[in-house]
Amino acid sequence: MAVRNGEASTIMRREGDWHAGIQGGKVAKQGRRPLPKRLANHKWVGKNLIPPMLQHGAILTDWVRDDFPDLLWIALVVEQEGDEGARLISALQHDWLEKTRGADYSVELDGRLSSLEKMPTAARSDFLHLLSRHDSERLVPHALRTIAAWYPEMPGRWAFAEIGAPSAGDMDEMLDALVRTLALCLQRRGKALTVTAPLGWLLINGRLHLQESQVSILASYPVDPNTRSMAEAMLTSMYGATKALAVGMEGAPRAEGDWPARFWNANWELTPCMSQDSPPVVMEDADVASAQGAALEQLNDLWNEFMGIAFSGGVDLYRPARHEVVCALAVRCIRAVYAMVQSPLMWGGEHGAAVLRSLVETEILVAWLHYKNDLELYEKFILYGQGKQKLMRAHVEEAMGESSDSENSKLSDLASFLDSRLGGASAEMFMEVSVHPSFAGGSVNTRSMAEEVGMQDLYSRFFQPLSASVHGEWSALDNYVVDRCVNPLHRFHRIPVQYLTPILGQETLAGAIGGLRRVLDAATESLSGGANADEP
């Protein structure tokens, strides 16, 4: 058995110890409450809650995914030369602008590889000549030359000499440089220094205009440490704004072509996935046995106590549905927790969620039926389930007509079992089949039941997240069955966990026992004589 060094215990407590903090006692009808404070500034649009940024039309972009590959040249220079790298690029851009003023071509030098690829032949020779007059060793890092060899689809390869078959040592150096550069660009400092190239080109071409206060701050960047933080924030936000305007603004920064996708996908072939997670720490057998023994003792006490209640009180044999339904729901929960206790691999949120969710759902249902105090609802609950079995029997009959003899034998056994439960064809003649999502009809569901009996906290804080695990929603998958690849060149994508043993914790087991107590308390109250006379 296994448990991860306590780091998952918060999740376990959240999903396991759900009975803590929920007040017991008699429930009272309450209306729907407002949103939690954390979501108070969100706006309902249909059934979606929209955060403030998206309400105002903000667009979330992935700078590293979409822009880093195209600005790789500039980023490598910045990583190698630091602050001086931005000055070297700026000087090259100014000289290129002067050189091309009287030329019969107009070519961008915004630092993007895609811009280099667009240069016509005449412009390329002029650019290489200009590059040789500057400090080409600093402006064209060796790693960039190696990248041009290992990434044959990289745009602008013509600008970087010595393209050939690199050695294994060159590849190691290249990958190290790429990782360092990417790590730098994940920080605001690296991003700001890199985007000075495309923004600077717009500025010196008169296509980007700044306010005087902005000019005063950026004029001393990156030299002045007092204004550096403000300048970096300004540059990164300005870059994002110009990208948003790219559709209608000629020359605005934009990721062009499919090079970004090709770059990242090439990294899958060039570098392996790297996992930082390790298998959970093994839970000692003695600890398992001790927890299991204690839980079984509590469970047996609960079982004996409820059996005494179920058979000692009076039963309305004329209309026994209340007793039948409440006892069946309670015993189902006892058996479910018993199965969990006997199966330590379920002592975790990943696989124990189904049991915990059934406990929460049952508590809400029993409390709601007790609150409504309507015998017809208990009877409808039974009839609804019988109708579902009748429908299943019809489906089995259809399947028998489409299956092989060996399969039909198994289906025939199932059909006979269903017939015995339904009472035969004569009983089916008087059974309705409802395809409504709830036996109670209308818009009634678990959520509305919880709201009506004042159990909104139980529903929203526990039933919903537990449902995510049961239904395999992404939040549950992300918590339990995927890890982050820690290779930066793989964009920290998610990969399957590389061990079978689930993360375990006794908190989940304790939560199940506590949840069962609450279910049995609700069942006992329901069996004790129904709701008070003043309730509907």
XYZ file of C-alpha atoms in Angstrom:
536
model
C 0.000 0.000 0.000
C 1.225 3.492 -0.598
C 0.948 7.077 0.479
C 2.894 9.998 -0.909
C 4.912 11.658 1.875
C 1.963 13.719 3.081
C 1.843 16.065 0.100
C -1.428 14.564 -1.038
C -2.974 14.647 2.412
C -4.712 17.947 1.706
C -6.539 16.366 -1.209
C -7.345 13.355 0.912
C -8.803 15.464 3.672
C -10.768 17.481 1.151
C -12.275 14.376 -0.401
C -12.128 12.054 2.584
C -12.976 13.914 5.749
C -15.999 15.578 4.219
C -18.096 15.155 7.312
C -15.932 17.574 9.285
C -17.199 21.113 9.560
C -20.753 20.339 8.427
C -23.134 20.958 11.275
C -25.471 18.150 12.213
C -28.921 18.360 13.622
C -32.229 19.326 12.087
C -32.068 20.893 8.636
C -34.018 23.926 7.612
C -35.178 25.046 4.202
C -32.920 27.704 2.696
C -32.788 29.597 -0.562
C -29.937 29.616 -3.049
C -26.960 31.532 -1.714
C -24.841 34.073 -3.600
C -21.512 33.128 -5.139
C -18.486 32.621 -2.865
C -16.451 35.796 -2.303
C -13.664 34.458 -4.493
C -16.069 34.381 -7.453
C -18.104 37.463 -6.575
C -16.667 39.494 -9.479
C -17.496 36.784 -12.023
C -20.471 37.192 -14.343
C -22.991 34.579 -15.364
C -23.225 34.086 -19.126
C -25.565 31.190 -19.706
C -24.214 28.494 -17.400
C -20.635 29.778 -17.428
C -18.988 32.090 -14.883
C -16.818 34.587 -16.731
C -13.879 36.181 -14.833
C -13.343 39.967 -15.034
C -10.429 39.803 -17.488
C -12.473 37.878 -20.034
C -15.466 40.139 -19.458
C -13.375 42.997 -20.825
C -12.236 41.085 -23.887
C -8.745 40.135 -22.693
C -7.081 37.401 -24.750
C -4.866 34.837 -23.079
C -1.836 34.072 -25.245
C 1.042 31.662 -24.746
C 4.171 33.698 -25.339
C 6.564 30.783 -24.973
C 4.607 28.439 -27.235
C 3.789 30.909 -30.021
C 6.537 33.561 -29.952
C 9.672 32.075 -28.439
C 10.511 29.869 -31.477
C 10.264 32.799 -33.894
C 12.292 35.079 -31.600
C 14.842 32.378 -30.905
C 17.700 34.362 -32.452
C 17.108 37.349 -30.178
C 16.515 35.182 -27.124
C 19.809 33.325 -27.627
C 21.700 36.600 -27.997
C 20.101 37.919 -24.797
C 20.909 34.699 -22.919
C 24.538 34.840 -24.054
C 25.158 38.578 -23.765
C 22.672 39.649 -21.100
C 21.553 43.282 -21.188
C 24.221 44.065 -23.774
C 22.477 41.686 -26.187
C 19.472 43.994 -26.490
C 21.806 46.927 -27.259
C 23.643 44.935 -29.954
C 20.379 44.033 -31.685
C 19.116 47.611 -31.467
C 22.309 48.943 -33.066
C 21.984 46.402 -35.885
C 18.361 47.417 -36.468
C 19.236 51.133 -36.689
C 22.044 50.464 -39.178
C 19.787 48.238 -41.262
C 17.106 50.894 -41.386
C 19.639 53.439 -42.630
C 21.103 51.008 -45.161
C 17.738 50.176 -46.689
C 16.312 53.711 -46.889
C 17.395 54.142 -50.492
C 17.145 50.483 -51.489
C 14.557 49.216 -53.948
C 13.287 46.760 -51.371
C 11.700 47.160 -47.954
C 12.525 44.445 -45.456
C 11.629 44.007 -41.798
C 14.350 43.351 -39.239
C 12.201 42.870 -36.169
C 14.302 39.991 -34.873
C 11.929 37.268 -36.003
C 13.273 34.303 -37.916
C 10.211 34.476 -40.144
C 11.207 38.030 -41.142
C 14.683 36.827 -42.140
C 13.071 34.105 -44.248
C 11.076 36.736 -46.168
C 14.146 38.698 -47.213
C 14.667 38.713 -50.987
C 18.026 37.611 -52.395
C 19.374 41.149 -52.803
C 18.484 42.015 -49.228
C 20.097 38.864 -47.884
C 23.529 39.659 -49.233
C 23.276 43.203 -47.848
C 22.220 41.865 -44.462
C 25.109 39.397 -44.289
C 27.506 42.184 -45.202
C 26.078 44.403 -42.469
C 26.221 41.547 -39.982
C 29.919 41.015 -40.724
C 30.608 44.678 -39.920
C 29.032 44.216 -36.499
C 30.216 41.733 -33.905
C 28.855 38.644 -35.687
C 30.258 36.229 -33.102
C 28.129 37.862 -30.454
C 25.136 38.431 -32.712
C 25.119 34.848 -33.991
C 25.784 32.529 -31.035
C 27.333 29.168 -31.821
C 24.266 27.441 -30.429
C 22.155 29.173 -33.073
C 24.314 27.743 -35.830
C 23.868 24.271 -34.352
C 20.124 24.769 -34.028
C 19.988 25.641 -37.728
C 21.500 22.240 -38.473
C 19.333 20.181 -36.148
C 16.098 21.993 -37.067
C 16.127 21.907 -40.900
C 12.734 23.626 -41.126
C 13.862 26.644 -39.121
C 13.178 29.842 -41.070
C 16.093 32.193 -41.732
C 18.716 29.424 -41.763
C 20.534 31.140 -44.614
C 21.655 33.903 -42.235
C 23.662 31.558 -40.058
C 26.829 30.171 -41.611
C 28.447 26.780 -41.036
C 25.267 24.813 -41.416
C 26.301 21.187 -41.550
C 26.194 17.937 -39.671
C 26.982 18.831 -36.035
C 28.662 16.515 -33.587
C 27.030 14.955 -30.553
C 28.928 17.432 -28.422
C 27.466 20.282 -30.436
C 23.989 18.889 -29.845
C 24.532 18.736 -26.082
C 25.750 22.331 -26.118
C 22.758 23.370 -28.211
C 20.240 21.701 -25.924
C 21.867 23.236 -22.843
C 21.710 26.667 -24.490
C 18.061 26.155 -25.475
C 17.098 25.146 -21.946
C 18.930 28.128 -20.420
C 17.359 30.486 -22.945
C 13.886 29.108 -22.425
C 14.269 29.358 -18.647
C 15.302 32.998 -19.062
C 12.320 33.780 -21.302
C 9.948 32.284 -18.758
C 10.999 35.184 -16.509
C 9.840 38.724 -17.107
C 13.429 39.939 -17.438
C 14.202 37.589 -20.332
C 10.913 38.237 -22.077
C 11.296 42.017 -21.798
C 14.829 41.986 -23.228
C 13.711 39.746 -26.087
C 10.651 41.736 -27.131
C 12.672 44.946 -27.331
C 13.620 43.788 -30.840
C 10.122 43.661 -32.419
C 8.931 46.660 -30.398
C 12.078 48.635 -31.186
C 11.615 48.015 -34.897
C 8.063 49.348 -34.766
C 9.286 52.373 -32.811
C 12.150 53.411 -35.114
C 9.868 52.937 -38.124
C 7.283 55.299 -36.675
C 4.602 52.644 -36.333
C 4.601 52.689 -32.562
C 4.141 55.927 -30.643
C 4.864 56.363 -26.944
C 3.815 58.933 -24.405
C 6.504 61.175 -22.980
C 6.317 59.429 -19.601
C 6.897 56.076 -21.290
C 9.844 57.422 -23.272
C 11.504 58.704 -20.103
C 11.295 55.273 -18.490
C 12.360 53.246 -21.514
C 15.194 55.581 -22.488
C 17.336 54.317 -19.608
C 16.371 50.649 -19.992
C 18.016 48.328 -19.059
C 20.746 50.407 -17.413
C 18.793 52.167 -14.661
C 17.986 49.686 -11.856
C 15.458 52.108 -10.346
C 13.158 52.007 -13.371
C 13.993 48.567 -14.699
C 11.061 46.734 -13.127
C 8.614 49.318 -14.403
C 10.169 49.273 -17.864
C 9.976 45.475 -18.064
C 6.315 45.524 -17.083
C 5.703 48.202 -19.697
C 7.509 46.283 -22.449
C 5.768 42.976 -21.817
C 2.313 44.565 -21.637
C 3.041 46.682 -24.704
C 4.071 43.582 -26.616
C 0.845 41.841 -25.660
C -1.177 44.874 -26.744
C 0.517 45.070 -30.156
C -0.118 41.366 -30.654
C -3.814 41.900 -29.951
C -3.826 44.601 -32.623
C -1.884 42.454 -35.101
C -4.939 41.716 -37.220
C -5.390 45.333 -38.197
C -1.878 46.684 -37.677
C 0.693 46.194 -40.392
C 4.023 45.040 -39.025
C 2.730 44.323 -35.526
C 4.396 41.386 -33.733
C 2.810 38.099 -34.649
C 3.775 34.449 -34.854
C 3.688 33.524 -38.514
C 3.644 30.202 -40.298
C 3.867 26.817 -38.679
C 7.427 27.133 -37.385
C 6.420 27.330 -33.688
C 4.527 24.023 -33.961
C 7.358 22.412 -35.929
C 9.920 23.581 -33.371
C 8.116 22.125 -30.393
C 7.218 18.885 -32.140
C 10.830 18.413 -33.251
C 11.834 18.481 -29.588
C 9.893 15.256 -29.060
C 12.291 13.515 -31.428
C 15.420 15.238 -30.131
C 14.937 15.012 -26.377
C 13.262 12.521 -23.988
C 10.496 13.108 -21.472
C 11.705 13.653 -17.921
C 9.560 12.787 -14.915
C 10.216 14.270 -11.492
C 7.617 12.200 -9.660
C 8.499 9.006 -7.848
C 6.292 6.113 -6.731
C 4.413 6.767 -3.484
C 6.072 5.634 -0.283
C 4.996 2.131 0.703
C 2.544 1.962 3.617
C 3.692 -0.619 6.144
C 1.562 -3.769 6.406
C 1.317 -3.311 10.158
C -0.149 0.175 9.690
C -2.637 -1.178 7.156
C -3.701 -3.988 9.482
C -4.084 -1.627 12.438
C -6.220 0.882 10.493
C -8.263 -1.918 8.961
C -8.948 -3.553 12.327
C -10.043 -0.297 13.931
C -12.333 0.530 10.996
C -13.928 -2.933 10.991
C -14.661 -2.638 14.698
C -16.408 0.695 14.185
C -18.263 -0.655 11.168
C -19.555 -3.701 13.012
C -20.832 -1.469 15.809
C -22.651 0.735 13.302
C -24.095 -2.307 11.523
C -25.415 -3.908 14.704
C -26.839 -0.639 15.948
C -28.700 0.056 12.707
C -29.996 -3.505 12.382
C -31.456 -3.145 15.860
C -33.209 0.066 14.858
C -34.439 -1.345 11.529
C -36.187 -4.319 13.166
C -37.282 -2.819 16.476
C -39.441 0.063 15.346
C -42.905 -0.193 13.893
C -43.340 -0.750 10.155
C -46.364 0.387 8.155
C -47.087 -2.879 6.358
C -49.949 -1.257 4.474
C -47.542 1.201 2.803
C -44.017 0.017 3.718
C -42.108 2.020 1.089
C -40.525 4.424 3.590
C -39.016 1.636 5.647
C -37.947 -0.303 2.557
C -36.238 2.625 0.859
C -34.507 4.086 3.908
C -33.222 0.697 5.100
C -32.044 -0.234 1.611
C -30.146 3.041 1.184
C -28.556 2.725 4.613
C -27.498 -0.910 4.175
C -26.092 -0.125 0.729
C -23.835 2.491 2.332
C -22.732 0.132 5.108
C -21.793 -2.519 2.552
C -19.952 0.021 0.407
C -17.828 1.190 3.330
C -17.232 -2.441 4.338
C -15.875 -3.112 0.831
C -13.616 -0.070 1.144
C -12.301 -1.198 4.538
C -11.508 -4.648 3.132
C -9.782 -3.110 0.069
C -6.948 -0.805 1.211
C -6.238 0.224 -2.403
C -9.454 2.250 -2.123
C -8.079 4.283 0.795
C -7.458 7.309 -1.363
C -9.338 9.979 -3.236
C -8.650 8.386 -6.601
C -10.613 5.169 -6.048
C -12.428 5.940 -2.807
C -14.266 8.890 -4.362
C -17.081 6.684 -5.655
C -17.866 5.436 -2.142
C -17.555 8.891 -0.582
C -19.798 10.408 -3.245
C -22.467 7.746 -2.723
C -22.452 8.548 1.003
C -22.926 12.256 0.380
C -25.642 11.627 -2.199
C -27.460 9.216 0.093
C -27.371 11.605 3.034
C -28.888 14.362 0.897
C -31.542 12.027 -0.522
C -32.570 10.594 2.858
C -32.717 14.068 4.400
C -34.789 15.396 1.495
C -37.277 12.522 1.586
C -37.601 12.962 5.340
C -38.145 16.688 4.918
C -40.825 16.217 2.256
C -42.605 13.606 4.461
C -44.549 12.234 1.488
C -45.051 8.451 1.325
C -45.798 8.733 -2.380
C -42.218 9.895 -3.029
C -40.832 6.728 -1.452
C -43.199 4.673 -3.616
C -42.206 6.625 -6.727
C -38.557 5.942 -5.891
C -39.253 2.183 -6.010
C -41.413 2.359 -9.147
C -38.791 4.455 -10.927
C -36.135 1.825 -10.274
C -38.431 -1.002 -11.354
C -39.149 0.834 -14.583
C -35.396 1.091 -15.223
C -35.076 -2.670 -14.756
C -37.965 -3.254 -17.157
C -36.202 -1.124 -19.737
C -32.983 -3.071 -19.196
C -34.900 -6.338 -19.658
C -36.115 -5.072 -23.033
C -32.581 -4.183 -24.079
C -31.335 -7.624 -23.039
C -34.022 -9.247 -25.164
C -32.923 -7.231 -28.188
C -29.273 -8.128 -27.562
C -30.180 -11.836 -27.442
C -31.514 -11.614 -30.967
C -28.241 -10.135 -32.199
C -25.728 -12.310 -30.290
C -24.025 -15.664 -30.733
C -25.163 -18.804 -28.912
C -22.412 -18.523 -26.293
C -23.295 -14.919 -25.564
C -27.004 -15.754 -25.536
C -26.474 -18.214 -22.718
C -25.138 -15.448 -20.470
C -27.819 -13.011 -21.613
C -30.500 -15.613 -20.941
C -29.298 -15.963 -17.350
C -29.449 -12.205 -16.960
C -32.949 -12.101 -18.455
C -34.131 -14.773 -16.015
C -32.682 -12.836 -13.091
C -34.442 -9.645 -14.196
C -37.706 -11.507 -14.659
C -37.468 -12.791 -11.096
C -36.900 -9.292 -9.765
C -39.702 -7.766 -11.818
C -42.301 -10.453 -11.037
C -42.751 -11.789 -14.544
C -44.575 -10.598 -17.639
C -47.882 -10.071 -15.841
C -46.284 -7.642 -13.389
C -44.508 -5.791 -16.186
C -47.889 -5.056 -17.787
C -48.551 -2.548 -15.019
C -45.063 -0.984 -14.841
C -44.310 2.410 -16.272
C -40.861 3.201 -17.662
C -39.587 6.710 -16.934
C -36.582 8.165 -18.717
C -36.690 11.287 -16.583
C -33.314 11.935 -14.893
C -34.951 11.887 -11.432
C -37.617 9.753 -9.811
C -39.102 12.941 -8.320
C -39.763 14.468 -11.733
C -39.734 18.132 -12.631
C -36.391 19.866 -12.152
C -35.525 17.946 -8.996
C -31.944 16.700 -8.774
C -29.355 16.186 -6.077
C -28.415 19.859 -6.119
C -31.973 21.116 -5.720
C -32.566 18.581 -2.946
C -29.484 19.837 -1.100
C -30.595 23.443 -1.458
C -34.073 22.668 -0.193
C -32.824 21.025 3.004
C -29.953 23.445 3.676
C -27.133 21.174 2.565
C -25.594 23.461 -0.056
C -22.192 23.247 1.614
C -22.247 19.476 1.528
C -23.169 19.529 -2.142
C -20.824 22.230 -3.439
C -17.793 21.452 -1.285
C -17.880 17.674 -1.437
C -20.446 16.146 -3.804
C -19.273 18.168 -6.801
C -15.509 17.535 -6.453
C -16.150 13.875 -5.672
C -18.287 13.688 -8.810
C -15.308 14.934 -10.803
C -13.372 11.846 -9.717
C -16.262 9.473 -10.387
C -16.856 10.866 -13.879
C -13.175 11.136 -14.754
C -13.160 14.898 -15.207
C -9.854 16.601 -15.884
C -9.375 17.894 -12.333
C -9.355 14.312 -11.021
C -7.099 13.044 -13.803
C -4.670 15.891 -13.171
C -4.610 15.143 -9.442
C -3.938 11.448 -9.699
C -2.877 9.954 -13.029
C -0.641 12.469 -14.811
C 2.669 14.132 -13.971
C 4.466 17.073 -15.502
C 7.341 16.332 -17.815
C 10.118 18.534 -16.440
C 11.887 18.861 -19.783
C 11.479 22.568 -20.654
C 11.775 21.743 -24.364
C 8.614 19.657 -24.009
C 6.723 22.663 -22.623
C 6.185 20.810 -19.323
C 3.431 18.769 -20.927
C 1.580 16.154 -18.915
C 2.545 12.504 -19.092
C 1.059 9.366 -17.489
C 2.290 8.530 -14.013
C 4.786 5.705 -14.194
C 3.602 3.581 -11.288
C 0.453 1.557 -10.609
C 0.078 1.951 -6.856
C -2.447 4.703 -6.028
C -1.818 7.380 -3.437
C -3.381 6.247 -0.189
C -4.252 7.888 3.098
C -6.152 6.909 6.222
C -7.975 10.247 6.012
C -10.150 8.842 3.232
C -11.032 5.799 5.332
C -11.851 7.994 8.324
C -13.970 10.187 6.080
C -15.944 7.178 4.889
C -16.651 6.048 8.453
C -17.685 9.568 9.424
C -19.872 9.916 6.336
C -21.543 6.597 7.072
C -22.378 7.764 10.600
C -24.143 10.784 9.144
C -26.112 8.649 6.690
C -27.211 6.306 9.470
C -28.155 9.229 11.693
C -30.369 10.574 8.888
C -31.834 7.125 8.277
C -32.534 6.613 11.982
C -34.338 9.946 12.195
C -36.426 9.048 9.156
C -37.374 5.664 10.639
C -38.238 7.149 14.004
C -41.683 8.287 12.913
C -41.342 10.622 9.931
C -41.024 14.365 9.797
C -42.650 16.707 12.264
C -46.298 17.395 11.706
C -45.709 21.063 10.919
C -43.499 20.240 7.926
C -45.050 19.633 4.507
